[in-house]
XYZ file of C-alpha atoms in Angstrom:
550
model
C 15.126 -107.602 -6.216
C 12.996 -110.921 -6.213
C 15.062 -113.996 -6.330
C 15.159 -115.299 -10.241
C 16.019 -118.914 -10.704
C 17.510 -119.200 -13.459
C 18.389 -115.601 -14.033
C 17.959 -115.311 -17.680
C 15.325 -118.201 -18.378
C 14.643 -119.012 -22.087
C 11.106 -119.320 -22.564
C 9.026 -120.768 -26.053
C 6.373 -118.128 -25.802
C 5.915 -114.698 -25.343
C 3.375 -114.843 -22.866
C 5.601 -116.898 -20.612
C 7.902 -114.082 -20.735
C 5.643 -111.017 -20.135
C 4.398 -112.747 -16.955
C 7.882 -113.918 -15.937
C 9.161 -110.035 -16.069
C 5.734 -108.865 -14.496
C 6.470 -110.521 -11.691
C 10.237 -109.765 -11.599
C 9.294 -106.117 -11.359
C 6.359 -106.551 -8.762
C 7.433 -109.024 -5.764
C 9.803 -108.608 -3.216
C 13.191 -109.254 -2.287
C 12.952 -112.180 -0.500
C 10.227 -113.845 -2.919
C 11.714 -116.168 -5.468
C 10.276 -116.964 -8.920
C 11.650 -120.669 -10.238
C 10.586 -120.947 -14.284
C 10.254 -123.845 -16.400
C 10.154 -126.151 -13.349
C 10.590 -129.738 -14.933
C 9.298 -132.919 -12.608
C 8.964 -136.480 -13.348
C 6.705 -138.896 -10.871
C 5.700 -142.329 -11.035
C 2.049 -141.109 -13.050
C 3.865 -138.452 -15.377
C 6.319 -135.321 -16.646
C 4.855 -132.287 -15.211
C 6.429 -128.571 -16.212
C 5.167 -125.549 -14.477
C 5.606 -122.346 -16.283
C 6.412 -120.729 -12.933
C 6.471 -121.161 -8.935
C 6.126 -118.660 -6.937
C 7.454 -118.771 -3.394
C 6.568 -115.909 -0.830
C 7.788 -115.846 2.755
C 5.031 -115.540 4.699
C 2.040 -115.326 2.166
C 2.365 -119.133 0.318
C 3.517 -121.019 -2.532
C 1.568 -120.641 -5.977
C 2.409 -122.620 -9.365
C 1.248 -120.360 -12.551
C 0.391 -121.898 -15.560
C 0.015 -119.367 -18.710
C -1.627 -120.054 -21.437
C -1.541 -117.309 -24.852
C -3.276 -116.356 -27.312
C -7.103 -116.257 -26.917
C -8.320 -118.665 -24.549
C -12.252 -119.248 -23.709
C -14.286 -120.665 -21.409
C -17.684 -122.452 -22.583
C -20.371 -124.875 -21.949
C -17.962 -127.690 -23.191
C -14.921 -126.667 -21.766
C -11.810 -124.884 -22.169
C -10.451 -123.810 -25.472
C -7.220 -121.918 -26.450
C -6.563 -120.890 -30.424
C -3.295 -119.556 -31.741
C -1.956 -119.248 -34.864
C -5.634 -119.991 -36.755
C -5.495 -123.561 -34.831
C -8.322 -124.519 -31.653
C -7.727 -126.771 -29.395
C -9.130 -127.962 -26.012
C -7.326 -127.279 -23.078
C -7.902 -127.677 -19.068
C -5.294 -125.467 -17.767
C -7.474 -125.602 -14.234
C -6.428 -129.820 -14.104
C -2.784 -129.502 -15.327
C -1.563 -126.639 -12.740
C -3.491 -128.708 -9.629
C -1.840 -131.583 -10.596
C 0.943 -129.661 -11.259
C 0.833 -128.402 -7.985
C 0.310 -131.471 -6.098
C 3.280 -133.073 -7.999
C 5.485 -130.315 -6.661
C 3.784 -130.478 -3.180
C 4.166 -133.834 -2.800
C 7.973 -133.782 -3.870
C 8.698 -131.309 -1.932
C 7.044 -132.968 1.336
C 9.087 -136.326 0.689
C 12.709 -135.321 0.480
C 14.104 -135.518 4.204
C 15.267 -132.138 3.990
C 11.857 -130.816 4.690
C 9.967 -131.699 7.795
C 6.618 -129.935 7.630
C 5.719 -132.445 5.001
C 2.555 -130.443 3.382
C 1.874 -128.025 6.135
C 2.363 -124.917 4.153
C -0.278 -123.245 1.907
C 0.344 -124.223 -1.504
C -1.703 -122.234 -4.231
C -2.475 -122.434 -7.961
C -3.027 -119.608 -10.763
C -4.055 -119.349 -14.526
C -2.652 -116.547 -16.251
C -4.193 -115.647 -19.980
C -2.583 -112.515 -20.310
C -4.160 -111.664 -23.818
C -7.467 -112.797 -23.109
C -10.191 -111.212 -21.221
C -12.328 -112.735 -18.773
C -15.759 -110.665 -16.890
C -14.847 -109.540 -13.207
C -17.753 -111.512 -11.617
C -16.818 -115.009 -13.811
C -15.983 -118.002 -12.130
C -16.234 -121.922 -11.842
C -16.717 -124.519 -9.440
C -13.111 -125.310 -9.643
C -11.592 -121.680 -10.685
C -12.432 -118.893 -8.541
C -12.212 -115.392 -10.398
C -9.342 -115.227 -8.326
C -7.220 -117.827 -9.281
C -7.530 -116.673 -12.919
C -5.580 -113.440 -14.112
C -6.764 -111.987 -17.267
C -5.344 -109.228 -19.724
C -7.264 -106.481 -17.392
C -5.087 -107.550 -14.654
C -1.484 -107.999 -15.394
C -0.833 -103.973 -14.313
C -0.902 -105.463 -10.672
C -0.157 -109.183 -11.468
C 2.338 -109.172 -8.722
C -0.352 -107.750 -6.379
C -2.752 -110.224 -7.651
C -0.191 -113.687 -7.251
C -0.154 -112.623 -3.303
C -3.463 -111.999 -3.070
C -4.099 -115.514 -4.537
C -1.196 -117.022 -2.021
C -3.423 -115.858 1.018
C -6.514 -117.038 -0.417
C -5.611 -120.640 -1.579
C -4.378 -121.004 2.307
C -7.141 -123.153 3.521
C -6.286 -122.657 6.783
C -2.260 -123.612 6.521
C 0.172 -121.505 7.698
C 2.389 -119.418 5.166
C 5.675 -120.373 4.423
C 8.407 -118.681 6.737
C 11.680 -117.570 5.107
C 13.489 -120.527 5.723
C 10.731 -122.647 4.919
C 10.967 -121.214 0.773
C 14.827 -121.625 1.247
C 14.751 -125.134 1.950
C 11.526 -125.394 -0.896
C 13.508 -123.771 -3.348
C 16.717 -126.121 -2.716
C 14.911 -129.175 -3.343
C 12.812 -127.372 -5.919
C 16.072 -126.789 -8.074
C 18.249 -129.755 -7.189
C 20.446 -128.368 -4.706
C 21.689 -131.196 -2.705
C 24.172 -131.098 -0.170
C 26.917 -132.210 -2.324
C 30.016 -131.133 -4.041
C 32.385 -132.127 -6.962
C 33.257 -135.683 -6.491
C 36.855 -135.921 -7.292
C 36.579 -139.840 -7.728
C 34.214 -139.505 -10.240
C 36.480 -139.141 -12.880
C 38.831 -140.998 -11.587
C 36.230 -144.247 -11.722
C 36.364 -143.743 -15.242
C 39.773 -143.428 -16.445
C 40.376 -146.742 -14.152
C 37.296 -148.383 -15.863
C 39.070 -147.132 -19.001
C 42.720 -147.947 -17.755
C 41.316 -151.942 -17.090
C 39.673 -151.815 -20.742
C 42.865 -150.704 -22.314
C 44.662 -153.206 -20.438
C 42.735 -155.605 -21.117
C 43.345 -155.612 -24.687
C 46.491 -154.982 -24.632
C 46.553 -158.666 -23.278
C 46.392 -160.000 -26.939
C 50.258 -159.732 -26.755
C 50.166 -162.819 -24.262
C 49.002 -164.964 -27.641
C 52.165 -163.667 -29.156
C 54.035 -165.655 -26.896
C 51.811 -169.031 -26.907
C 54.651 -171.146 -28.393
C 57.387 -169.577 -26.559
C 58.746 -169.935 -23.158
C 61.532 -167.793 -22.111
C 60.083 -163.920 -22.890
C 60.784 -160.417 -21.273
C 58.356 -158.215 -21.092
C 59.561 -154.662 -20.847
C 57.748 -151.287 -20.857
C 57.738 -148.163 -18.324
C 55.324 -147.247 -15.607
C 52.089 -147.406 -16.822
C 52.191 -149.873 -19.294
C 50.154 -152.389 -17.372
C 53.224 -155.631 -17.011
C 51.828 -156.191 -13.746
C 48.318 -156.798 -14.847
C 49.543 -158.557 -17.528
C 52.044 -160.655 -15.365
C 48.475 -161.843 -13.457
C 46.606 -162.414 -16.144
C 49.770 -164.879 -17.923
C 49.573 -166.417 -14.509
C 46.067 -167.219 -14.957
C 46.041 -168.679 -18.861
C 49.335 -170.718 -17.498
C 47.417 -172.099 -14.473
C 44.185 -173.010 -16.011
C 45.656 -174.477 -19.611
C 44.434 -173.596 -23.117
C 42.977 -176.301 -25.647
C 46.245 -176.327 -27.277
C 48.263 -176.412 -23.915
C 47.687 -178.375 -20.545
C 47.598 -176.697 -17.258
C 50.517 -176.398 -15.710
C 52.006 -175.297 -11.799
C 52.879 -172.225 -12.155
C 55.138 -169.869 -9.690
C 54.775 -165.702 -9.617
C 57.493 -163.995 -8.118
C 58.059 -160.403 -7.422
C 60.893 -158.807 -4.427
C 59.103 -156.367 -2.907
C 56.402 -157.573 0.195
C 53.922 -154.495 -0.976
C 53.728 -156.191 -4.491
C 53.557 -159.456 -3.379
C 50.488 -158.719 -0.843
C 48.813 -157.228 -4.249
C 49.112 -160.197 -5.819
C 47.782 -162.421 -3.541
C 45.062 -160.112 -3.005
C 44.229 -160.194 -6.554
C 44.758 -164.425 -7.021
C 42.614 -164.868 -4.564
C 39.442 -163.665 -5.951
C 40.063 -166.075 -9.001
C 38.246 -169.297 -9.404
C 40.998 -171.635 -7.379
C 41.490 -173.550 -10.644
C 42.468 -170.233 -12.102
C 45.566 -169.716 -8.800
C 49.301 -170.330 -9.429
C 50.709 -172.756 -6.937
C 52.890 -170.393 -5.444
C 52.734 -166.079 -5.040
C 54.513 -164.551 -3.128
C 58.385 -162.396 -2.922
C 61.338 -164.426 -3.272
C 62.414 -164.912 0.015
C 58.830 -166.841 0.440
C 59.550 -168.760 -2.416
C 62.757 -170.167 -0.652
C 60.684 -170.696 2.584
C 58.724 -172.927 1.432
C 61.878 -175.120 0.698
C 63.103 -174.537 4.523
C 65.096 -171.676 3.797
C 65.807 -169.600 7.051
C 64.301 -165.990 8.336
C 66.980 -163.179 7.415
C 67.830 -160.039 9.263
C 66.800 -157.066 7.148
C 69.611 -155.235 7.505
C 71.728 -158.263 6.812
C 72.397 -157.212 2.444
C 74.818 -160.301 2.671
C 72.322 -162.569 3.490
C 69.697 -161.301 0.803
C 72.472 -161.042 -2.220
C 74.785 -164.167 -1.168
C 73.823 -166.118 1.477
C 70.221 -166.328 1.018
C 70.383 -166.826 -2.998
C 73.146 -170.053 -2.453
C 71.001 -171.747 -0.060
C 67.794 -171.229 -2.138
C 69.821 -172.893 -4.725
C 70.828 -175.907 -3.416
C 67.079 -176.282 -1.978
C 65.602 -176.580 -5.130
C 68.211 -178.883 -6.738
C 66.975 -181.216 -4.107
C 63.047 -180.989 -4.790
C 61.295 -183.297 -6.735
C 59.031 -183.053 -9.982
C 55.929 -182.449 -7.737
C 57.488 -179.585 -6.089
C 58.811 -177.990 -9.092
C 57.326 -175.778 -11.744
C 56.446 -175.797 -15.383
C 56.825 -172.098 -15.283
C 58.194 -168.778 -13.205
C 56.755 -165.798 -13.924
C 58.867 -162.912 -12.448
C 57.010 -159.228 -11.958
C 59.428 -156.159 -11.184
C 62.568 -158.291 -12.514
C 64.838 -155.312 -12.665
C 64.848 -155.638 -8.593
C 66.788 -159.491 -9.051
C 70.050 -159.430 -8.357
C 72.208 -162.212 -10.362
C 72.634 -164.410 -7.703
C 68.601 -165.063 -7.673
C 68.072 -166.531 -10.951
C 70.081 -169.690 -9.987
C 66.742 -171.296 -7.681
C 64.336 -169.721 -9.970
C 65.947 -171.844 -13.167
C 66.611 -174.673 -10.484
C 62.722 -174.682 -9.136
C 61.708 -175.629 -12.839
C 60.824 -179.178 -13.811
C 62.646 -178.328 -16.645
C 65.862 -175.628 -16.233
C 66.564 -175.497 -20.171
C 63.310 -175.218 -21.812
C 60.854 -174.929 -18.661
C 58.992 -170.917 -19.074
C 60.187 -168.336 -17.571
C 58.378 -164.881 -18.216
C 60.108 -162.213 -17.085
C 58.285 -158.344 -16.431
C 60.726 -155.392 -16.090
C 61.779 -151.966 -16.507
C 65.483 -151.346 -16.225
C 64.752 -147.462 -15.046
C 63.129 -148.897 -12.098
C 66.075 -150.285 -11.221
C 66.723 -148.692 -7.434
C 68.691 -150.880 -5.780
C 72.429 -150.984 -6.283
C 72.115 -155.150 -6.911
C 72.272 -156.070 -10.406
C 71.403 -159.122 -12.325
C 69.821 -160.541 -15.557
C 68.559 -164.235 -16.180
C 71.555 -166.210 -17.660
C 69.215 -167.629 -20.509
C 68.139 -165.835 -23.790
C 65.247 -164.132 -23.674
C 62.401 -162.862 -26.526
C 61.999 -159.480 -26.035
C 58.560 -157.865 -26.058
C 57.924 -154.031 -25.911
C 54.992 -151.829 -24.250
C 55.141 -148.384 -25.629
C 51.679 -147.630 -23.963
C 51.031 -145.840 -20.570
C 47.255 -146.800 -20.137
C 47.135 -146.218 -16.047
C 48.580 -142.679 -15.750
C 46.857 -139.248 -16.947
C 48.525 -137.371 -19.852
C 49.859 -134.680 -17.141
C 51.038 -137.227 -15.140
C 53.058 -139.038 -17.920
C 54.080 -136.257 -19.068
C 55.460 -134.769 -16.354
C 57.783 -137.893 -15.446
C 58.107 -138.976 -19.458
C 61.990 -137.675 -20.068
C 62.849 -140.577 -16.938
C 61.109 -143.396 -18.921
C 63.327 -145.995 -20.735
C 61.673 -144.686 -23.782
C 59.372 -143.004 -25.761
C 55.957 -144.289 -24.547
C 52.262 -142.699 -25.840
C 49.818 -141.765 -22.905
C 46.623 -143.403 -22.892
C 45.176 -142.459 -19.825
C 43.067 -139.558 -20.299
C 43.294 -136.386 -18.881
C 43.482 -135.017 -15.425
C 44.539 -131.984 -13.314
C 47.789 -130.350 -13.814
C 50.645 -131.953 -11.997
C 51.578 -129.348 -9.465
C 55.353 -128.564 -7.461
C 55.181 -127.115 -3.911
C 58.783 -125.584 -3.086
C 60.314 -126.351 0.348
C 63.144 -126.929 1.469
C 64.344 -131.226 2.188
C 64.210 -129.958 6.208
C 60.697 -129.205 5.819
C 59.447 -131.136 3.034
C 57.633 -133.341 4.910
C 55.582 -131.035 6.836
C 54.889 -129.341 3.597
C 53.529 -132.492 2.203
C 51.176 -133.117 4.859
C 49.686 -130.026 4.316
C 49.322 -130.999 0.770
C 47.782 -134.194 2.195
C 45.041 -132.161 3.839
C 44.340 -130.208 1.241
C 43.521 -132.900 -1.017
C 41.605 -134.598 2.122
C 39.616 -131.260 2.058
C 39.062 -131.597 -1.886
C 37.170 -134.961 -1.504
C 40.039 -137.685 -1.957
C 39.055 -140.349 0.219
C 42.122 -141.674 2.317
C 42.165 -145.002 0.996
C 43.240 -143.035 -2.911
C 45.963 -140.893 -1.102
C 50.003 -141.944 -0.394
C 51.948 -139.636 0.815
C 55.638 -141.248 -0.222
C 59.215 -140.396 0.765
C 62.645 -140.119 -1.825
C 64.981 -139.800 1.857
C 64.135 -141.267 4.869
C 61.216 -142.191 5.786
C 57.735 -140.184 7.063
C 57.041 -140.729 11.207
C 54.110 -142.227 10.351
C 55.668 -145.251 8.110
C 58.354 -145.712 11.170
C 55.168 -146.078 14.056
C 53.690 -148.070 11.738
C 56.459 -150.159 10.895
C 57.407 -150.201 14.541
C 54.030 -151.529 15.597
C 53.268 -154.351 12.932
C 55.853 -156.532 11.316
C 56.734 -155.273 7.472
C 53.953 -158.064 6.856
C 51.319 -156.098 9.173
C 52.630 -152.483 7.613
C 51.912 -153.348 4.019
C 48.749 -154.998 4.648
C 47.573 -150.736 5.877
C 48.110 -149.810 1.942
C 44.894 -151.648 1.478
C 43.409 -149.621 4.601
C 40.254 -147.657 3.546
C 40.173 -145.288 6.718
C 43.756 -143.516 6.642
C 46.001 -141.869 4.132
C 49.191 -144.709 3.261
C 52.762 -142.989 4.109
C 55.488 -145.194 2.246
C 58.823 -144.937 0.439
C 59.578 -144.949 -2.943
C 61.836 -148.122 -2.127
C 58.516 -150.352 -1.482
C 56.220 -149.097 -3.869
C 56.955 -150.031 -7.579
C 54.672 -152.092 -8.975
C 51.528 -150.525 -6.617
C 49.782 -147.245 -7.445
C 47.249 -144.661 -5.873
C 44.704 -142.576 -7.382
C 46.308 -139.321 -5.704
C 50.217 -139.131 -4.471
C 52.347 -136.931 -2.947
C 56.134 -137.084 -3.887
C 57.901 -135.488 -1.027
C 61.826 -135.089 -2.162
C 63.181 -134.980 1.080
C 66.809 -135.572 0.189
C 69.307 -133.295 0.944
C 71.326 -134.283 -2.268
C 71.630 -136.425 -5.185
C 72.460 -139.538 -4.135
C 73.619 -142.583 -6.203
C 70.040 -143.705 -8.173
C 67.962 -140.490 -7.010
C 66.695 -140.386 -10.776
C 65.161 -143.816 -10.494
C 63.596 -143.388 -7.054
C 62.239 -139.867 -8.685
C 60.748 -141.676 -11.446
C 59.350 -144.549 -9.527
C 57.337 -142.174 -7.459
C 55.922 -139.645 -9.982
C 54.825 -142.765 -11.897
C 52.935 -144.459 -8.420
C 49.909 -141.480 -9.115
C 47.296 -142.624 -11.696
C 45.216 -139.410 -11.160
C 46.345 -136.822 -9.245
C 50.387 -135.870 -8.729
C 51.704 -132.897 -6.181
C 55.545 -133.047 -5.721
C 57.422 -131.479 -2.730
C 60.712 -130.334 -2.662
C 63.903 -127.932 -3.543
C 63.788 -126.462 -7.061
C 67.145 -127.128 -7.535
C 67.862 -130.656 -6.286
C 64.634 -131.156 -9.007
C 66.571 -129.999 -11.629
C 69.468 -131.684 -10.539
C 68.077 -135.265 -10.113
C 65.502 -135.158 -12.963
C 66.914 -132.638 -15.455
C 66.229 -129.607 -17.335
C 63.228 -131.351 -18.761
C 61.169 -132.916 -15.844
C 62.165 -129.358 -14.074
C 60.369 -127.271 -17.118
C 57.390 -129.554 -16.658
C 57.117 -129.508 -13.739
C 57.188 -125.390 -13.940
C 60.229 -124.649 -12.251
């Protein structure tokens, strides 16, 4: 059967129809019939009722025209419905034709340009017409009348190998690649950023607005800011920054400090400061170690927990008691907080210009708390809520919701279905980079994938580690050519588009529940977990466990 595109075209006459199943009966299997072609070039829109394209015969574009239509010393004339008009049905399917010609010729997947024959017909099917008329620019047989629509089909080839003019007939693969560009088939698939670009164009709106609650706290100083993954503190940590720094009419600009622990947050927000205006940029950004460098404090061994929590912390202290004003700060702003152990707060309070009323803005949520340090600024803090996850889809939240500190309302539009892969902790990891390439295969670009770790960590995070310092590794989450493999342990406070959770513990170890939450809550879009069923259900609970379909 001759190739229909569409199928089951809906046509505004009758006659369009008739000649449309005509020709369905009549041609061939490999001829294709395109209807209602719609095409729009620089001069005008052009719609032809039909193409015709015939492997090695040619291409013609029919143009019917019902009722009774009549050819005269002054022209062409078509009346319907008690109404005549003039027509020139000769002009419109030539230019019709050329338009498609010419279309065809310029997309790069044709490379003929117009070396094919390319025909035109007029099809009045309920008007009649003498055998021996014709016109200068209509030849009898270009024009098919009631008398000949028994052997239309017959008729369309015969006007195909006329209209040649010497060009050679379309092969088969020539009317493929026609009828591809013809119907807007390009070589692409479902773009699984697309939507993604729009929930984060939404996400930044939403956040945006939501940074109103910054003019709540205009005439205070010491605030904590607390709400669950999602709910935007860290954009709203930046933007704080950013009012602080610059002033407002009613307040002068003042130095400003923003703090955070982790290195892959802090390399965030430097990225982000420094496309502001440089009036805009806090005088200091950075993790807290840095902020202690820049008072002489000393390198550390990582592995050293004494030196971060005691050591480190003291000596910090007694730097800052010994800066002066120009050194100091009107105001610390502190992102992640929860990861602050008690001994820290002593050189933040002692870097300010003013330890009892200097400001200190404070960002946290205490179920991101991962680390088995604990500590709370020794001041009294206003407290200020976010109950809105605008950054992760409703599946997403959902999914991870019964870990949040509390009852928070998605915001972030829908996505696909958060979805468990069962494995075992020995071979969760190779099950997650399968999951990986799947979603490779699907159209994530690397640059939106992490693949990130609950137990130790991936091979590729250790090489990576091994060959740059931790500075050189974190700077690779902002790498557009290869998927980022991280822990859960470094990633609070960043997010990717697409993540796979790989839960490659072998038990429930102390804080598993936070490190689960933190990384179902790093994926804005697109969530795949990896692991054992039943360590799930034991870290998470019944409830993340039923959502997640186990």
């Amino acid at each position: 059967m001759v190739q229909l595109i569409p199928e089951e075209p809906q046509f505004t006459t009758t006659s369009e129809q008739e000649v449309w199943q005509r020709l369905r009966d009549g041609l061939g299997p490999d001829d294709v019939v395109i209807a209602n072609l719609r095409l729009t070039d620089e001069t005008k829109d052009h719609e032809a009722d039909l193409v015709v394209l015939m492997p090695d015969l040619g291409i013609v574009v029919v143009e019917v025209k019902g009722g009774s239509v009549w050819c005269d010393a002054e022209g062409w004339w078509q009346q319907g419905r008690g109404r005549k008009k003039p027509i020139d049905p000769v002009t419109q399917v030539r230019t019709t034709k050329y338009a498609v010609r010419d279309y065809a010729a310029r997309d790069p997947r044709w490379n003929h340009r117009n070396h094919v024959a390319w025909g035109h017909a007029v099809v009045v099917p309920y008007s009649s017409f003498p055998a021996d008329w014709s016109t200068p620019d209509c030849p009898r047989w270009t024009l098919h009348d009631r008398d000949d629509q028994a052997d239309l089909a017959e008729r369309i080839r015969d006007n195909a190998r006329k209209a040649a003019q010497g060009k050679p007939a379309p092969t088969y693969d020539d009317v493929v690649a026609i009828t591809d560009i013809l119907t807007g088939r390009l070589a692409l698939s479902y773009d699984v950023t697309a939507e993604a670009d729009e929930r984060a164009a939404t996400a930044d709106r939403l956040t945006q607005e939501q940074a109103a609650i910054l003019g709540v706290t205009r005439l205070l100083t010491r605030v904590e800011v607390r709400g669950g993954a999602g709910s935007g503190k860290t954009v709203l940590a930046l933007q704080q920054a950013k009012q602080l720094t610059h002033g407002r009419s009613d307040r002068k600009a003042q130095r400003v400090a923003l703090l955070c622990y982790s290195i892959g947050l802090a390399e965030y927000l430097k990225r982000e400061v420094a496309t502001w205006h440089r009036k805009d940029r806090p005088a200091f950004v950075g993790t807290f170690h840095e902020f202690g460098k820049q008072w002489g404090a000393p390198e550390g061994d990582r592995t050293n927990s004494d030196f971060w929590e005691t050591e480190l912390p003291e000596l910090m202290g007694d730097l800052a008691e010994g800066l002066d004003d120009r050194q100091k700060y009107d105001a610390v702003i502190v992102d992640e907080a929860q990861d602050f152990a008690d001994s820290w707060w002593r050189p933040v309070l002692k870097a300010l210009r003013d330890e009892e009323q200097g400001g200190l803005y404070v960002y946290s949520d205490e179920n991101q708390r991962i680390f088995a340090r604990f500590g709370r600024p020794p001041v009294h803090l206003v407290p200020l809520v976010l109950d809105h996850n605008l950054r992760n889809t409703r599946q997403i939240h959902e999914s991870f919701g019964p870990l949040a500190p509390s009852r928070m309302y998605a915001r972030g539009g829908d996505g696909p279905a958060v979805r468990f892969v069962a494995s075992s902790p020995e071979d969760a990891i190779g099950a997650a980079d399968d999951v990986v390439d799947e979603l490779l295969d699907r159209g994530w670009r690397p640059e939106h994938l992490a693949l990130l770790t609950t137990g130790h960590r991936h091979p590729i995070q250790v090489e990576r580690t091994d060959f740059h310092d931790q500075d050189g590794y974190w700077k690779t989450f902002w790498d557009e050519e290869d998927v980022f493999y991280g822990h859960v342990l470094g990633c609070k406070g960043l997010e990717r588009r697409a993540v796979v959770l790989c839960v490659n513990e072998t038990q429930a170890r102390d804080r598993a529940r936070e490190r689960l939450y933190v990384g179902m809550s790093r994926a804005t879009d697109e969530l795949v977990v990896v692991g054992d069923p039943e360590l799930i259900r034991q870290i998470g609970g019944d409830e993340v466990a039923r959502r997640l379909g186990l």
